[in-house]
Amino acid sequence: KNEVEQSPQNLTAQEGEFITINCSYSVGISALHWLQQHPGGGIVSLFMLSSGKKKHGRLIATINIQEKHSSLHITASHPRDSAVYICAAPLWETSGSRLTFGEGTQLTVNP
Amino acid sequence: NAGVTQTPKFRVLKTGQSMTLLCAQDMNHEYMYWYRQDPGMGLRLIHYSVGEGTTAKGEVPDGYNVSRLKKQNFLLGLESAAPSQTSVYFCASVKGPGSYNEQFFGPGTRLTVL
């Protein structure tokens, strides 16, 4: 079982719809990362959060540390939001720290 | 700043050939990572480094070697390529340890092993 699991794996929406992507994790963490992978392949960091909610434009990320669950919401979705969205949890090891990733959610927003 | 760059962007190898992928960052980051991304499996860590001269194994290290002789560069080597190593390889760097430190990713290298 993956330490980080996302749902759904694929999501198709119509432009303007409200979108929710979910992330559950089994490890104890102090912060969760959300990343976006563009159709061209580039990966960028969207959010890092440890509690409550963060907002950046039309993107909102929430987290409940006790329930080990996070959600990424997109309001008024647009075709340019089409991408793979990935959540990741930091893991600490004796040799250093690293991220463990969910499999990603492929989002397609149709005009 | 160029950020994180990877060389080459594409490569086709025959089984048994060797090659080295270069990752370079100009942000003076301590930590660097090599990942592979395969359909349906997400990003998996191959090796990482927490500083110049150090390396550590990740989740899928077999068949790969790495070196971090200079702080800004992290090399990934395939000594004898196999078709199972066909993948997209991403390098990333982080300022240092800490759950809140953002990972900066390179553009990826698409490798095909025939």
CSV table of C-alpha atoms in Angstrom, one decimal:
chain,number,residue,atom,x,y,z
A,1,LYS,CA,0.0,0.0,0.0
A,2,ASN,CA,1.4,3.4,-0.9
A,3,GLU,CA,2.1,5.8,1.9
A,4,VAL,CA,0.3,8.5,-0.1
A,5,GLU,CA,-2.9,7.8,-2.1
A,6,GLN,CA,-4.8,10.1,-4.3
A,7,SER,CA,-8.3,10.0,-5.8
A,8,PRO,CA,-9.5,10.1,-8.4
A,9,GLN,CA,-6.8,8.9,-10.7
A,10,ASN,CA,-8.5,10.7,-13.7
A,11,LEU,CA,-11.0,13.5,-13.7
A,12,THR,CA,-12.7,15.2,-16.6
A,13,ALA,CA,-14.6,18.4,-16.1
A,14,GLN,CA,-16.4,21.1,-18.0
A,15,GLU,CA,-15.0,24.6,-17.9
A,16,GLY,CA,-16.3,26.5,-14.9
A,17,GLU,CA,-16.9,23.5,-12.7
A,18,PHE,CA,-15.6,23.2,-9.1
A,19,ILE,CA,-13.0,20.5,-8.8
A,20,THR,CA,-11.8,18.5,-5.8
A,21,ILE,CA,-8.8,16.2,-5.7
A,22,ASN,CA,-8.2,14.2,-2.5
A,23,CYS,CA,-5.0,12.9,-0.9
A,24,SER,CA,-4.7,10.5,2.0
A,25,TYR,CA,-1.5,9.6,3.7
A,26,SER,CA,-0.5,6.9,6.2
A,27,VAL,CA,2.7,8.5,7.6
A,28,GLY,CA,3.0,11.1,10.3
A,29,ILE,CA,4.0,14.3,8.7
A,30,SER,CA,4.4,18.0,9.5
A,31,ALA,CA,3.5,19.3,6.1
A,32,LEU,CA,2.0,18.1,2.8
A,33,HIS,CA,3.1,19.3,-0.7
A,34,TRP,CA,0.9,19.7,-3.7
A,35,LEU,CA,2.6,19.9,-7.1
A,36,GLN,CA,1.4,20.4,-10.7
A,37,GLN,CA,2.8,18.6,-13.7
A,38,HIS,CA,2.1,20.5,-17.0
A,39,PRO,CA,1.3,18.6,-20.2
A,40,GLY,CA,4.8,19.3,-21.4
A,41,GLY,CA,6.2,17.5,-18.4
A,42,GLY,CA,7.4,20.3,-16.1
A,43,ILE,CA,6.7,19.9,-12.4
A,44,VAL,CA,6.1,22.9,-10.1
A,45,SER,CA,5.3,23.2,-6.5
A,46,LEU,CA,1.8,24.7,-5.7
A,47,PHE,CA,1.5,24.5,-2.0
A,48,MET,CA,3.1,23.3,1.2
A,49,LEU,CA,0.8,23.3,4.2
A,50,SER,CA,0.6,21.8,7.7
A,51,SER,CA,-2.8,23.0,8.9
A,52,GLY,CA,-5.9,24.7,7.7
A,53,LYS,CA,-6.2,26.2,4.3
A,54,LYS,CA,-4.0,28.0,1.7
A,55,LYS,CA,-5.2,29.9,-1.3
A,56,HIS,CA,-3.5,30.9,-4.5
A,57,GLY,CA,-5.7,32.4,-7.1
A,58,ARG,CA,-8.4,29.8,-8.0
A,59,LEU,CA,-6.5,27.0,-6.2
A,60,ILE,CA,-7.3,26.2,-2.6
A,61,ALA,CA,-5.6,23.5,-0.5
A,62,THR,CA,-6.9,22.2,2.8
A,63,ILE,CA,-5.4,19.7,5.2
A,64,ASN,CA,-6.6,17.9,8.3
A,65,ILE,CA,-3.5,16.5,10.0
A,66,GLN,CA,-5.5,14.4,12.5
A,67,GLU,CA,-7.5,12.6,9.8
A,68,LYS,CA,-4.3,12.5,7.5
A,69,HIS,CA,-6.2,13.9,4.6
A,70,SER,CA,-5.8,16.9,2.2
A,71,SER,CA,-7.8,18.2,-0.6
A,72,LEU,CA,-7.0,20.5,-3.6
A,73,HIS,CA,-9.8,22.5,-4.9
A,74,ILE,CA,-10.0,24.5,-8.2
A,75,THR,CA,-12.7,27.0,-8.5
A,76,ALA,CA,-14.1,28.1,-11.9
A,77,SER,CA,-11.9,25.6,-13.7
A,78,HIS,CA,-10.4,26.5,-17.0
A,79,PRO,CA,-8.9,24.3,-19.8
A,80,ARG,CA,-5.4,25.7,-18.8
A,81,ASP,CA,-5.9,23.9,-15.5
A,82,SER,CA,-5.5,20.6,-17.3
A,83,ALA,CA,-2.5,18.9,-15.8
A,84,VAL,CA,-1.5,16.1,-13.4
A,85,TYR,CA,-1.8,17.1,-9.8
A,86,ILE,CA,0.4,15.3,-7.3
A,87,CYS,CA,0.5,15.3,-3.5
A,88,ALA,CA,3.6,14.4,-1.6
A,89,ALA,CA,4.6,13.8,2.0
A,90,PRO,CA,8.0,14.4,3.5
A,91,LEU,CA,9.7,11.4,5.1
A,92,TRP,CA,12.7,11.6,7.4
A,93,GLU,CA,15.3,9.0,7.3
A,94,THR,CA,18.7,8.7,9.0
A,95,SER,CA,20.4,9.6,5.7
A,96,GLY,CA,18.2,12.7,5.1
A,97,SER,CA,14.8,13.8,4.1
A,98,ARG,CA,12.8,13.0,1.0
A,99,LEU,CA,9.3,13.2,-0.5
A,100,THR,CA,7.1,10.3,-1.1
A,101,PHE,CA,4.5,10.9,-3.9
A,102,GLY,CA,1.0,9.9,-4.7
A,103,GLU,CA,0.4,8.5,-8.2
A,104,GLY,CA,-1.1,11.8,-9.4
A,105,THR,CA,-4.5,12.9,-10.7
A,106,GLN,CA,-4.9,13.6,-14.4
A,107,LEU,CA,-7.3,16.5,-14.7
A,108,THR,CA,-8.8,17.4,-18.1
A,109,VAL,CA,-11.0,20.5,-18.3
A,110,ASN,CA,-12.9,20.8,-21.5
A,111,PRO,CA,-14.1,24.1,-23.0
B,1,ASN,CA,19.0,32.0,-12.6
B,2,ALA,CA,18.6,28.9,-14.7
B,3,GLY,CA,17.2,26.9,-11.7
B,4,VAL,CA,17.6,23.2,-12.3
B,5,THR,CA,18.8,22.0,-15.7
B,6,GLN,CA,19.1,18.4,-17.0
B,7,THR,CA,21.2,17.1,-19.9
B,8,PRO,CA,20.3,15.5,-22.2
B,9,LYS,CA,16.6,16.0,-22.8
B,10,PHE,CA,16.1,12.8,-24.8
B,11,ARG,CA,18.2,9.8,-25.4
B,12,VAL,CA,17.8,6.4,-27.0
B,13,LEU,CA,20.1,3.6,-25.9
B,14,LYS,CA,20.6,0.0,-26.8
B,15,THR,CA,20.5,-2.7,-24.1
B,16,GLY,CA,23.9,-2.9,-22.4
B,17,GLN,CA,25.0,0.6,-23.3
B,18,SER,CA,26.0,3.1,-20.6
B,19,MET,CA,25.2,6.7,-20.1
B,20,THR,CA,25.3,9.5,-17.6
B,21,LEU,CA,22.6,12.1,-17.0
B,22,LEU,CA,23.7,15.4,-15.6
B,23,CYS,CA,21.7,17.6,-13.3
B,24,ALA,CA,22.9,21.1,-12.4
B,25,GLN,CA,21.4,23.7,-10.1
B,26,ASP,CA,22.5,27.3,-9.5
B,27,MET,CA,20.6,28.0,-6.3
B,28,ASN,CA,23.2,26.7,-3.9
B,29,HIS,CA,20.9,24.0,-2.7
B,30,GLU,CA,22.2,21.3,-0.4
B,31,TYR,CA,19.8,18.4,-1.3
B,32,MET,CA,19.5,16.9,-4.7
B,33,TYR,CA,17.3,14.0,-5.9
B,34,TRP,CA,17.0,11.7,-8.9
B,35,TYR,CA,13.5,10.3,-9.7
B,36,ARG,CA,12.0,8.2,-12.4
B,37,GLN,CA,8.4,8.5,-13.5
B,38,ASP,CA,6.6,5.7,-15.1
B,39,PRO,CA,2.9,5.5,-16.2
B,40,GLY,CA,0.6,4.7,-13.3
B,41,MET,CA,3.4,4.7,-10.7
B,42,GLY,CA,4.1,8.3,-9.9
B,43,LEU,CA,7.5,9.6,-9.0
B,44,ARG,CA,9.9,7.2,-7.4
B,45,LEU,CA,13.2,8.1,-5.8
B,46,ILE,CA,16.3,6.5,-7.2
B,47,HIS,CA,19.1,8.1,-5.2
B,48,TYR,CA,19.6,11.4,-3.4
B,49,SER,CA,22.3,13.5,-1.9
B,50,VAL,CA,22.3,15.7,1.2
B,51,GLY,CA,25.5,17.5,0.4
B,52,GLU,CA,28.6,17.5,-1.7
B,53,GLY,CA,30.3,14.2,-1.5
B,54,THR,CA,27.3,12.3,-0.1
B,55,THR,CA,24.8,10.0,-1.7
B,56,ALA,CA,22.0,7.7,-0.4
B,57,LYS,CA,19.8,5.1,-1.9
B,58,GLY,CA,16.2,5.7,-2.6
B,59,GLU,CA,13.3,3.4,-3.3
B,60,VAL,CA,14.6,2.0,-6.7
B,61,PRO,CA,18.4,2.3,-6.7
B,62,ASP,CA,19.3,-1.0,-8.5
B,63,GLY,CA,21.0,-0.5,-11.9
B,64,TYR,CA,21.9,3.1,-11.2
B,65,ASN,CA,24.9,4.9,-9.6
B,66,VAL,CA,25.3,8.5,-8.7
B,67,SER,CA,28.0,11.0,-7.8
B,68,ARG,CA,28.0,14.5,-6.2
B,69,LEU,CA,31.5,15.7,-6.6
B,70,LYS,CA,30.4,19.4,-6.8
B,71,LYS,CA,27.6,20.9,-4.8
B,72,GLN,CA,25.9,22.2,-8.0
B,73,ASN,CA,26.0,18.9,-9.9
B,74,PHE,CA,24.4,15.5,-9.4
B,75,LEU,CA,25.1,12.8,-11.9
B,76,LEU,CA,23.1,9.7,-12.5
B,77,GLY,CA,24.8,6.8,-14.3
B,78,LEU,CA,23.5,3.7,-16.0
B,79,GLU,CA,26.3,1.2,-16.4
B,80,SER,CA,24.5,-1.3,-18.5
B,81,ALA,CA,21.1,-0.1,-19.6
B,82,ALA,CA,18.1,-2.4,-19.7
B,83,PRO,CA,14.6,-1.9,-21.3
B,84,SER,CA,13.1,-1.7,-17.7
B,85,GLN,CA,15.0,1.6,-17.4
B,86,THR,CA,13.0,3.2,-20.1
B,87,SER,CA,11.4,6.1,-18.2
B,88,VAL,CA,11.3,9.8,-17.7
B,89,TYR,CA,14.0,10.9,-15.3
B,90,PHE,CA,13.6,14.0,-13.2
B,91,CYS,CA,16.1,15.8,-11.0
B,92,ALA,CA,15.2,18.0,-8.2
B,93,SER,CA,16.9,20.2,-5.6
B,94,VAL,CA,16.0,21.6,-2.2
B,95,LYS,CA,17.6,24.3,-0.1
B,96,GLY,CA,18.1,21.9,2.8
B,97,PRO,CA,16.2,19.7,5.3
B,98,GLY,CA,12.8,20.7,6.4
B,99,SER,CA,9.2,19.7,5.6
B,100,TYR,CA,8.5,23.2,4.2
B,101,ASN,CA,11.3,23.5,1.8
B,102,GLU,CA,10.1,23.6,-1.8
B,103,GLN,CA,11.5,21.1,-4.3
B,104,PHE,CA,12.6,22.6,-7.6
B,105,PHE,CA,12.4,20.2,-10.5
B,106,GLY,CA,14.4,20.0,-13.7
B,107,PRO,CA,12.6,19.6,-17.1
B,108,GLY,CA,13.1,15.8,-17.3
B,109,THR,CA,15.0,13.5,-19.5
B,110,ARG,CA,13.1,11.0,-21.6
B,111,LEU,CA,15.2,7.8,-21.9
B,112,THR,CA,14.3,4.8,-24.2
B,113,VAL,CA,16.3,1.6,-23.9
B,114,LEU,CA,15.8,-0.7,-26.9
